PDB file of C-alpha atoms in Angstrom:
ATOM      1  CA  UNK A  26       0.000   0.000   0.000  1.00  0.00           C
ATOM      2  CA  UNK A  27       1.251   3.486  -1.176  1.00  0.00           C
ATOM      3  CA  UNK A  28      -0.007   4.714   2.568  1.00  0.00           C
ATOM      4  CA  UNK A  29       0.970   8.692   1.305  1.00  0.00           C
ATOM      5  CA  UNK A  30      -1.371   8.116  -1.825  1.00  0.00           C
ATOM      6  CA  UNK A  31      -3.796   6.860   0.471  1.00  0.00           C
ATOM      7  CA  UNK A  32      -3.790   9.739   2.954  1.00  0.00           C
ATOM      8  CA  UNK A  33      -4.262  12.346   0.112  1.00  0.00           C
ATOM      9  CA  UNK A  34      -7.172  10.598  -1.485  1.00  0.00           C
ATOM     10  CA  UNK A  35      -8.681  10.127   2.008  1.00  0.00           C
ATOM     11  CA  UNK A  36      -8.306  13.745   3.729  1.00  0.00           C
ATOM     12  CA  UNK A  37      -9.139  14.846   0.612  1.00  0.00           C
ATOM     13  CA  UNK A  38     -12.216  12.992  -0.110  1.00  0.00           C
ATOM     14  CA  UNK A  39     -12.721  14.188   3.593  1.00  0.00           C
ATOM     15  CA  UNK A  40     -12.220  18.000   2.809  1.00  0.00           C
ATOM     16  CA  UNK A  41     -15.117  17.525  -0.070  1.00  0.00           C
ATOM     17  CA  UNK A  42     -17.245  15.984   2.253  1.00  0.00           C
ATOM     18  CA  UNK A  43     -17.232  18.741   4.557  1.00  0.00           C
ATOM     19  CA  UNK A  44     -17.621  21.341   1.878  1.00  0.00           C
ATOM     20  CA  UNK A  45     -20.612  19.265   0.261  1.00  0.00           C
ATOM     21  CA  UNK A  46     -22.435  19.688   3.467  1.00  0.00           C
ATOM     22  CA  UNK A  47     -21.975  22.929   4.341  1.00  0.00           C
ATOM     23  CA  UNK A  48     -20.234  21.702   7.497  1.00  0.00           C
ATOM     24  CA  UNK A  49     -17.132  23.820   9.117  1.00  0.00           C
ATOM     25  CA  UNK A  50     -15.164  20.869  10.301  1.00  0.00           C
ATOM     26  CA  UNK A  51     -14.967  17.454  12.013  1.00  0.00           C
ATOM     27  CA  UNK A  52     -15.212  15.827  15.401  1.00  0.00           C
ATOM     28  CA  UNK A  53     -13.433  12.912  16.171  1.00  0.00           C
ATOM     29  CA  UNK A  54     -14.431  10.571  19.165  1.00  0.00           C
ATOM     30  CA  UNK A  55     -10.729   9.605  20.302  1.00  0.00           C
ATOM     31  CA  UNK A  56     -10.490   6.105  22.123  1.00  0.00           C
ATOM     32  CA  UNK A  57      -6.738   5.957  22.265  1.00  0.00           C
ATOM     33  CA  UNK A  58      -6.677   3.085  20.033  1.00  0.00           C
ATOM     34  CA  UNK A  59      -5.257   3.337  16.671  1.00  0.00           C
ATOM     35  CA  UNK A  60      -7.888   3.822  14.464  1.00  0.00           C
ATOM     36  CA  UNK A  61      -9.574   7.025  16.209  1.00  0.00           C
ATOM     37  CA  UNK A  62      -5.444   8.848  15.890  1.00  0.00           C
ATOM     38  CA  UNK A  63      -5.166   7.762  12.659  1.00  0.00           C
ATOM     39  CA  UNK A  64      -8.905   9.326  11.902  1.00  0.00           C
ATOM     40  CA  UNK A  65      -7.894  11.947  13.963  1.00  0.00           C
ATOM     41  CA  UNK A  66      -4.991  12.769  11.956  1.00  0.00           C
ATOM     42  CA  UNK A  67      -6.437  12.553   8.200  1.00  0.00           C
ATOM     43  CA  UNK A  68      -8.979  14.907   9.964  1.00  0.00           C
ATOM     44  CA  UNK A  69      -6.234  17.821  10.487  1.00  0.00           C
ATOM     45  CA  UNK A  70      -5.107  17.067   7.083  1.00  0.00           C
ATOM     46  CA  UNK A  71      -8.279  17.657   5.651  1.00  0.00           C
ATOM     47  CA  UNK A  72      -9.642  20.745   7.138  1.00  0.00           C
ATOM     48  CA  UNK A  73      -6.806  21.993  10.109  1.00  0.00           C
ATOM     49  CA  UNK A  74      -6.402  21.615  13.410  1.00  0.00           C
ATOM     50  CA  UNK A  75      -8.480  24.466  14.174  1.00  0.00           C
ATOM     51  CA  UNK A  76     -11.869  22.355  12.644  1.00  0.00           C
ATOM     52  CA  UNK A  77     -11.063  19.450  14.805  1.00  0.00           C
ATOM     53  CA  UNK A  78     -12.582  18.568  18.236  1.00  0.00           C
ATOM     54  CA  UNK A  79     -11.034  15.293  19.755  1.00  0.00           C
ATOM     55  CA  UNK A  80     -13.636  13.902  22.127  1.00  0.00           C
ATOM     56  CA  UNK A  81     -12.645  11.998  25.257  1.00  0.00           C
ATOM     57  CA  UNK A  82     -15.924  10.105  26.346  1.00  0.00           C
ATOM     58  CA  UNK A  83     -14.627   7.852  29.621  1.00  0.00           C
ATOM     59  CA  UNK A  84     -17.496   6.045  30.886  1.00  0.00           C
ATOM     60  CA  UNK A  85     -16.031   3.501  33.351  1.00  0.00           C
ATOM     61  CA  UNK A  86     -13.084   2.925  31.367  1.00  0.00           C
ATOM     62  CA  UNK A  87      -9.593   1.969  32.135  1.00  0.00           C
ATOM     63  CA  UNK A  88      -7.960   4.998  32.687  1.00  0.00           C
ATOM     64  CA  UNK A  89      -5.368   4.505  30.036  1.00  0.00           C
ATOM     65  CA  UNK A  90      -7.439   4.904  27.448  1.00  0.00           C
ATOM     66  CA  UNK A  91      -8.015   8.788  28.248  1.00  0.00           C
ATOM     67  CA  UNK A  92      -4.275   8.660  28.740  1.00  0.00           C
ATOM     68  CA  UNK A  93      -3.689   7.359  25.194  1.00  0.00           C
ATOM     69  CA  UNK A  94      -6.162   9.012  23.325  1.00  0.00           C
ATOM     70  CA  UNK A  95      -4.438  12.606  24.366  1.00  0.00           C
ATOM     71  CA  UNK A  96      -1.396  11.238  23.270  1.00  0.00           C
ATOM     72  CA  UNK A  97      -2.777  10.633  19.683  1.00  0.00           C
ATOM     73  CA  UNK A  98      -4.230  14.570  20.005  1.00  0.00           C
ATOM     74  CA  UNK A  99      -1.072  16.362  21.624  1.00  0.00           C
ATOM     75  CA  UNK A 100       0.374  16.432  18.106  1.00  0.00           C
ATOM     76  CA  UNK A 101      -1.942  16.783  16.210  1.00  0.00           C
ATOM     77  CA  UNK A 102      -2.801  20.141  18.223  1.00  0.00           C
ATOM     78  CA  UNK A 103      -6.266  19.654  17.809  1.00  0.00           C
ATOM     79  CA  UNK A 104      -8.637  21.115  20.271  1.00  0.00           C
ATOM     80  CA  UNK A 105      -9.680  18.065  23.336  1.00  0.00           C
ATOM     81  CA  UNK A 106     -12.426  18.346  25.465  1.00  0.00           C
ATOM     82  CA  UNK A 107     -13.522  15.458  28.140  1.00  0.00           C
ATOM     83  CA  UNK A 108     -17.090  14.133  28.700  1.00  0.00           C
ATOM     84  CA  UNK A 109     -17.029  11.681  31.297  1.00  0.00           C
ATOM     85  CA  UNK A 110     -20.090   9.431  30.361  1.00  0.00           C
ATOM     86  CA  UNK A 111     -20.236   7.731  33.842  1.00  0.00           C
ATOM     87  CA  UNK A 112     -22.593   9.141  35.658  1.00  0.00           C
ATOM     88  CA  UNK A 113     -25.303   8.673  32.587  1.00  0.00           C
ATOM     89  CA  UNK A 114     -24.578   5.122  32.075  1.00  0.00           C
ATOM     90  CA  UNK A 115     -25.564   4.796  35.687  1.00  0.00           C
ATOM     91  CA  UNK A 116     -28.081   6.509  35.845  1.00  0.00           C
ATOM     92  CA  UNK A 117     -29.958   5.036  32.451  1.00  0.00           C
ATOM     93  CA  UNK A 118     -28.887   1.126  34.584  1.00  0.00           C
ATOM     94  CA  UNK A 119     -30.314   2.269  37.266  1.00  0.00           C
ATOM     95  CA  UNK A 120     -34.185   2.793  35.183  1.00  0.00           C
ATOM     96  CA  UNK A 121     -33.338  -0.364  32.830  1.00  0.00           C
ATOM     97  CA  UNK A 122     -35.867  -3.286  33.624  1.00  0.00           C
ATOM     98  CA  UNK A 123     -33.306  -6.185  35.598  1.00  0.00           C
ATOM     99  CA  UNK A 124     -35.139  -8.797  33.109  1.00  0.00           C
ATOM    100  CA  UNK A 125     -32.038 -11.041  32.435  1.00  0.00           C
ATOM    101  CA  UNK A 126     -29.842  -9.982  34.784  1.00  0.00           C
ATOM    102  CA  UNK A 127     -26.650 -11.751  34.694  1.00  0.00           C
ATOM    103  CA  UNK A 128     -27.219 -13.143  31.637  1.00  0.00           C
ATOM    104  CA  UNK A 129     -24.481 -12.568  28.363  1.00  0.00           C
ATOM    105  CA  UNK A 130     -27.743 -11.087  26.391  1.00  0.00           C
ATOM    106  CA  UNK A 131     -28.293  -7.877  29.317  1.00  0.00           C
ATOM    107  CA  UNK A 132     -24.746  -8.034  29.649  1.00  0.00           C
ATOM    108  CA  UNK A 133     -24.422  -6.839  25.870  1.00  0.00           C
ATOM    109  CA  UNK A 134     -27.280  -4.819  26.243  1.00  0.00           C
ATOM    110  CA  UNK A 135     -25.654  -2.701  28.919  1.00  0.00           C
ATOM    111  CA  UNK A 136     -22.556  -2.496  27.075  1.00  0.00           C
ATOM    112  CA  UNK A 137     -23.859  -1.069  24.099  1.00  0.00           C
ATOM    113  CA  UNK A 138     -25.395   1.852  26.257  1.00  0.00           C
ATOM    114  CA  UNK A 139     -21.792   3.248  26.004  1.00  0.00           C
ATOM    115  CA  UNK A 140     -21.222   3.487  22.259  1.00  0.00           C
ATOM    116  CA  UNK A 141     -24.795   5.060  22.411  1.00  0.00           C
ATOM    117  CA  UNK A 142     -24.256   7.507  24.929  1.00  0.00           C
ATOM    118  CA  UNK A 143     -20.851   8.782  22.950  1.00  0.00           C
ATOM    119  CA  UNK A 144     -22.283   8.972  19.768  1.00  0.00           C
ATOM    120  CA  UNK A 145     -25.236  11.383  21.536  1.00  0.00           C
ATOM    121  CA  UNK A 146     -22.077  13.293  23.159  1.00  0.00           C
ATOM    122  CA  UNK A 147     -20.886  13.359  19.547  1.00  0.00           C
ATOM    123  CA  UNK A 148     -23.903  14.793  17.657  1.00  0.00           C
ATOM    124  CA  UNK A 149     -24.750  17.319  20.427  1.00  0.00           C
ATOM    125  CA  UNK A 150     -20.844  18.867  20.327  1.00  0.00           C
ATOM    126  CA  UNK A 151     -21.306  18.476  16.336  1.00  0.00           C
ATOM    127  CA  UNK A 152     -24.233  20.259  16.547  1.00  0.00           C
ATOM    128  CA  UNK A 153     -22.957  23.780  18.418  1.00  0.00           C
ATOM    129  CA  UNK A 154     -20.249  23.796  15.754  1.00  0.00           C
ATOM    130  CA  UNK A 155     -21.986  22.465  12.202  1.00  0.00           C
ATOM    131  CA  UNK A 156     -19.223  19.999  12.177  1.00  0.00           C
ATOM    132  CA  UNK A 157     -19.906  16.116  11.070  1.00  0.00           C
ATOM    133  CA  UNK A 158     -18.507  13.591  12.802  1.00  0.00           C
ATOM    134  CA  UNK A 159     -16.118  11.151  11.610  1.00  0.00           C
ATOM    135  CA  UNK A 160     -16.520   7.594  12.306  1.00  0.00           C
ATOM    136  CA  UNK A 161     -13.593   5.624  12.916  1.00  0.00           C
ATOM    137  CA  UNK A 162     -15.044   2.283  11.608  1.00  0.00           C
ATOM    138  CA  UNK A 163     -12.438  -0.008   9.717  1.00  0.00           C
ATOM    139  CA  UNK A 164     -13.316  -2.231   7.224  1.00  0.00           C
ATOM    140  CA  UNK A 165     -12.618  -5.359   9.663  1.00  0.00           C
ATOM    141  CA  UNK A 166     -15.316  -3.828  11.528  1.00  0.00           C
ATOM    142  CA  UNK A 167     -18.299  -3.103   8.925  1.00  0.00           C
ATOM    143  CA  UNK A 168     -18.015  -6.436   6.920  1.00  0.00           C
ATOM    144  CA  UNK A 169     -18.713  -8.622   9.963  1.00  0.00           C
ATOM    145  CA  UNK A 170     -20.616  -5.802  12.025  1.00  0.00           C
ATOM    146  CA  UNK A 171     -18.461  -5.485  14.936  1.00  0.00           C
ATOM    147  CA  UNK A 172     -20.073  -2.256  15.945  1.00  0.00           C
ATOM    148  CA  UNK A 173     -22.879  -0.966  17.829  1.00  0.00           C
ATOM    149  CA  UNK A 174     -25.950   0.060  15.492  1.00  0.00           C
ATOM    150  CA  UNK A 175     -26.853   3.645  16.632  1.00  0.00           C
ATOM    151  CA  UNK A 176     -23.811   4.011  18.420  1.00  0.00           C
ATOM    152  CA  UNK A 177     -19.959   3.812  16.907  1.00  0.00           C
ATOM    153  CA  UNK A 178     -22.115   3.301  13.777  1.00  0.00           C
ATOM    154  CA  UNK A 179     -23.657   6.433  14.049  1.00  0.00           C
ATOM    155  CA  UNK A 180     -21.356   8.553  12.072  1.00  0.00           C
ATOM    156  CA  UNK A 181     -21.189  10.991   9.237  1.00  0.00           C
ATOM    157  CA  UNK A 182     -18.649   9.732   7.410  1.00  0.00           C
ATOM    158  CA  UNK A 183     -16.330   6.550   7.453  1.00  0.00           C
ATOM    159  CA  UNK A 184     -12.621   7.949   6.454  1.00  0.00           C
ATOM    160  CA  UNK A 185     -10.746   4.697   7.344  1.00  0.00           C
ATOM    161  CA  UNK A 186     -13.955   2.007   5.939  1.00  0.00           C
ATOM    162  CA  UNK A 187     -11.769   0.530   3.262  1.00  0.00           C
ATOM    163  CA  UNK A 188      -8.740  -0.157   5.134  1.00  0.00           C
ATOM    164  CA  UNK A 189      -8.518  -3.262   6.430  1.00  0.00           C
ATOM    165  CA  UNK A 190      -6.691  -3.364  10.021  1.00  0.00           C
ATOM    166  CA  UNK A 191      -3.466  -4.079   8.868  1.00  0.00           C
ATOM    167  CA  UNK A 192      -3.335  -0.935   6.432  1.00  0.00           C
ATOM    168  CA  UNK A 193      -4.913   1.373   8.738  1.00  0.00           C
ATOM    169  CA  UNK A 194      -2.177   0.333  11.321  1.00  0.00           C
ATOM    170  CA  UNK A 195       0.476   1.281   8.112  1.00  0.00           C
ATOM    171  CA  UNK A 196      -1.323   4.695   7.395  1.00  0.00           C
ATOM    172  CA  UNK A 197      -0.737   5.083  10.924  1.00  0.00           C
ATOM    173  CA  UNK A 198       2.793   4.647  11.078  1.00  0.00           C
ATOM    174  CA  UNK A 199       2.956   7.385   7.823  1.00  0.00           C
ATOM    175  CA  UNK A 200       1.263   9.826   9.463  1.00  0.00           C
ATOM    176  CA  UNK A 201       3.276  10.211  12.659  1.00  0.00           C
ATOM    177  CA  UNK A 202       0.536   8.604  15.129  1.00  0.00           C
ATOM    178  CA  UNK A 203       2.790   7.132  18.341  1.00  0.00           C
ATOM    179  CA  UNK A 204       3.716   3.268  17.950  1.00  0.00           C
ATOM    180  CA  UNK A 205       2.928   2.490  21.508  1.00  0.00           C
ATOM    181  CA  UNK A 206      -0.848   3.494  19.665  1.00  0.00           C
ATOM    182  CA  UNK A 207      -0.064   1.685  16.872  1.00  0.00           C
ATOM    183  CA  UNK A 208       0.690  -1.448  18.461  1.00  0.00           C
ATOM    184  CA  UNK A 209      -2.070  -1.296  21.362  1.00  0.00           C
ATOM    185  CA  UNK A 210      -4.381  -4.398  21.412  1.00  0.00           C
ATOM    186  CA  UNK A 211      -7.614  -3.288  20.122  1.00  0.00           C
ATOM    187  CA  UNK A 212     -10.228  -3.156  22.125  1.00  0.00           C
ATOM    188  CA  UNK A 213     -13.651  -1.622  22.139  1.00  0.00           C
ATOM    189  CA  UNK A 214     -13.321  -1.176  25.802  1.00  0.00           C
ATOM    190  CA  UNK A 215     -17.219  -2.275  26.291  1.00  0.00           C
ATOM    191  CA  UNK A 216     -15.858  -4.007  29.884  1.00  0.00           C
ATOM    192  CA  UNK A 217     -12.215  -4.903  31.454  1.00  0.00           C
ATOM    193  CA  UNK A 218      -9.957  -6.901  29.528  1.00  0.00           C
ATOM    194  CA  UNK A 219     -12.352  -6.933  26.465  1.00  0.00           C
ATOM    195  CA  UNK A 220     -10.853  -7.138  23.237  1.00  0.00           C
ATOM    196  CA  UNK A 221     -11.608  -6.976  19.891  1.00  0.00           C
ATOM    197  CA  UNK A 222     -10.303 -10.350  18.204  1.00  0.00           C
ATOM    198  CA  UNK A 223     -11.260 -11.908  21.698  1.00  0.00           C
ATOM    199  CA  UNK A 224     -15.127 -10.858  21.166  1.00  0.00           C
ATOM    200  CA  UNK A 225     -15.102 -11.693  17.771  1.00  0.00           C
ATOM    201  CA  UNK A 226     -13.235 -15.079  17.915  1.00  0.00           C
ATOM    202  CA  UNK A 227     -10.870 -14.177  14.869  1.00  0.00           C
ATOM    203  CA  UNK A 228      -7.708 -12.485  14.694  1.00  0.00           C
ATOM    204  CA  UNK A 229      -7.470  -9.397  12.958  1.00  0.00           C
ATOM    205  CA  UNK A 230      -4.507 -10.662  10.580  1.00  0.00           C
ATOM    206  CA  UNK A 231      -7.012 -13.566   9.634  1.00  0.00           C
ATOM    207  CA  UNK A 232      -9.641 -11.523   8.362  1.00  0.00           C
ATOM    208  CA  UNK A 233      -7.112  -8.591   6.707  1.00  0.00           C
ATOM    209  CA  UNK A 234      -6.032 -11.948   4.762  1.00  0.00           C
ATOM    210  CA  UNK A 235      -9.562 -13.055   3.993  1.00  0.00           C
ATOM    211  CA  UNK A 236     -11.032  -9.524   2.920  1.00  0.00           C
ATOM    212  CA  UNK A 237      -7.723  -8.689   0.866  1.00  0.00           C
ATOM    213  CA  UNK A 238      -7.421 -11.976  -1.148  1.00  0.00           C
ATOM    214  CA  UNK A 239     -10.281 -14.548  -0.276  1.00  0.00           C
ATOM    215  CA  UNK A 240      -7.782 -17.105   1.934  1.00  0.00           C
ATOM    216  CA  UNK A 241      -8.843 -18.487   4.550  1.00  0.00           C
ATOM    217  CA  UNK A 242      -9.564 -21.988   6.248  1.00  0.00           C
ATOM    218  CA  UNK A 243     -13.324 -23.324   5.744  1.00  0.00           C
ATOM    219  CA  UNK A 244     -13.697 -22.198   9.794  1.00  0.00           C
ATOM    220  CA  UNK A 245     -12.690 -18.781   9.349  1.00  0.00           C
ATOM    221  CA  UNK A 246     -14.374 -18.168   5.876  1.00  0.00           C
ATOM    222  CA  UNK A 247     -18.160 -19.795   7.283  1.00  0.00           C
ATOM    223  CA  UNK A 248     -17.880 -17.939  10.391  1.00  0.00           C
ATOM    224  CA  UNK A 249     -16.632 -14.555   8.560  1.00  0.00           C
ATOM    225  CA  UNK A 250     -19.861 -14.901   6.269  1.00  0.00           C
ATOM    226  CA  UNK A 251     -22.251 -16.487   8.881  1.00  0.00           C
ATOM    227  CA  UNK A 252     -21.214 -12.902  10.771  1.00  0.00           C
ATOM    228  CA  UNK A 253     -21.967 -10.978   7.947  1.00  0.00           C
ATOM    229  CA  UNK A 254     -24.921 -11.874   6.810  1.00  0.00           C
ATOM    230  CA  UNK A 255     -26.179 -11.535  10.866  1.00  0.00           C
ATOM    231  CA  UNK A 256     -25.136  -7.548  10.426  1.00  0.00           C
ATOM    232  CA  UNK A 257     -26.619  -6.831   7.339  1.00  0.00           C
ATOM    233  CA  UNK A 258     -29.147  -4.772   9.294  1.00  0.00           C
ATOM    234  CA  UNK A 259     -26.517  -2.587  10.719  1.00  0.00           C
ATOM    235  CA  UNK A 260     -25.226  -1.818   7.474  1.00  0.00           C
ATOM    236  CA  UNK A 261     -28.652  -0.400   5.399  1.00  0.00           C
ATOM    237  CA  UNK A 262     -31.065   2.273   6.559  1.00  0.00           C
ATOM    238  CA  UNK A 263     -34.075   0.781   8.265  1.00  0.00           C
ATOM    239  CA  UNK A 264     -36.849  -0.730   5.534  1.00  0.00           C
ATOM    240  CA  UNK A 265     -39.555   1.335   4.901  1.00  0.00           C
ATOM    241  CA  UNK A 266     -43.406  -0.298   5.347  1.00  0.00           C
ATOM    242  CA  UNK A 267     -45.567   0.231   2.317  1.00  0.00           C
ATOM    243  CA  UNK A 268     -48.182   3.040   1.692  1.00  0.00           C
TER     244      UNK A 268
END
């Protein structure tokens, strides 16, 4: 991958996006994982650090996330504000009906609150500024639906959807975001030691292999498939009923 091609066709694609909607800039949600800094950074490229809001959205998270996601921002010199989500998780628990309690189904339920709650935290802080928020979605992510409908889904735009980990991870690297980023273990950070290849039960180098050439063992290939045919849903706008 040509990852300086790639940035220019991407921040630029980025730039027109924001001028086609009469937007004045972006907001990123920043995670501290690699794929939020290296959004974050095609972001400045696009419009300048002075269009770009880094949000910080702890909501019972391991503290080095917040730690590593103003790493990614400090330079970029992008504007960072905080919302600590805590307190609004609880308190939407705290009304939820306690059907299945204990049970992996309300455990996902609850989970998903938090991508939910940041991507309201997103909109309303896009909203005082007429910016659009930029997802930070990879294309890992959107072919087998590892992503909460409504929530990290609920986006603007999708800068990094046609990289596969591996090349977002190498786009990375090109545009300056710091390796101990780069080479964090990806995780959603839905509850402690939650990870991304854990929850999905493939490893990231797996399915760049599958999605970039078609290899794969039978397992990996029927499970890949059998996942995204399950997310469809998450990937269309909801069906209209008939007149």
């Amino acid at each position: 991958m040509d990852a300086a091609a790639v940035a220019e066709r991407i921040s630029g694609w980025m730039a027109d996006e924001v001028r086609r909607a009469g937007a004045r800039g972006l907001v990123v949600g920043l995670s501290g994982g690699v794929d939020s800094a290296t959004v974050a950074a095609l972001a400045v490229r696009a419009v300048g650090r002075e269009r770009v809001l880094g949000l910080v959205m702890p909501c019972h998270s391991d503290p080095a996330d917040a730690r590593f996601a103003r790493l990614a921002a400090e330079p970029l010199g992008i504007e960072v504000l905080t919302v600590d989500l805590s307190h609004a998780y609880d308190a939407l628990v705290a009304v939820m009906s306690p059907e299945g309690e204990g049970t992996e189904v309300r455990r996902l339920a609850l989970a998903n609150l938090k991508p939910r709650l940041r991507m309201a935290a997103l909109y309303f802080h896009a909203a005082l500024r007429r910016y659009l928020v930029a997802g930070t979605g990879n294309r890992d992510e959107l072919y087998v639906g590892y992503f909460t409908k409504y929530g990290d889904g609920g986006v603007d735009l999708l800068p990094i959807g046609s990289l596969v980990k591996g090349q977002v991870r190498e786009l990375a690297r090109h545009l300056g975001v710091p390796p101990e980023i780069v080479d964090r273990t990806p995780t959603a950070g839905l509850w402690p030691g939650q990870t991304d290849e854990g929850q999905m039960g493939i490893r990231y180098a797996d399915l760049d292999r599958y999605l970039l050439t078609g290899e794969g063992s039978p397992e990996l290939k029927e499970r890949v498939e059998a996942m995204h045919r399950e997310s469809e849903h998450k990937r269309q706008l909801p069906p209209v009923g008939p007149a």
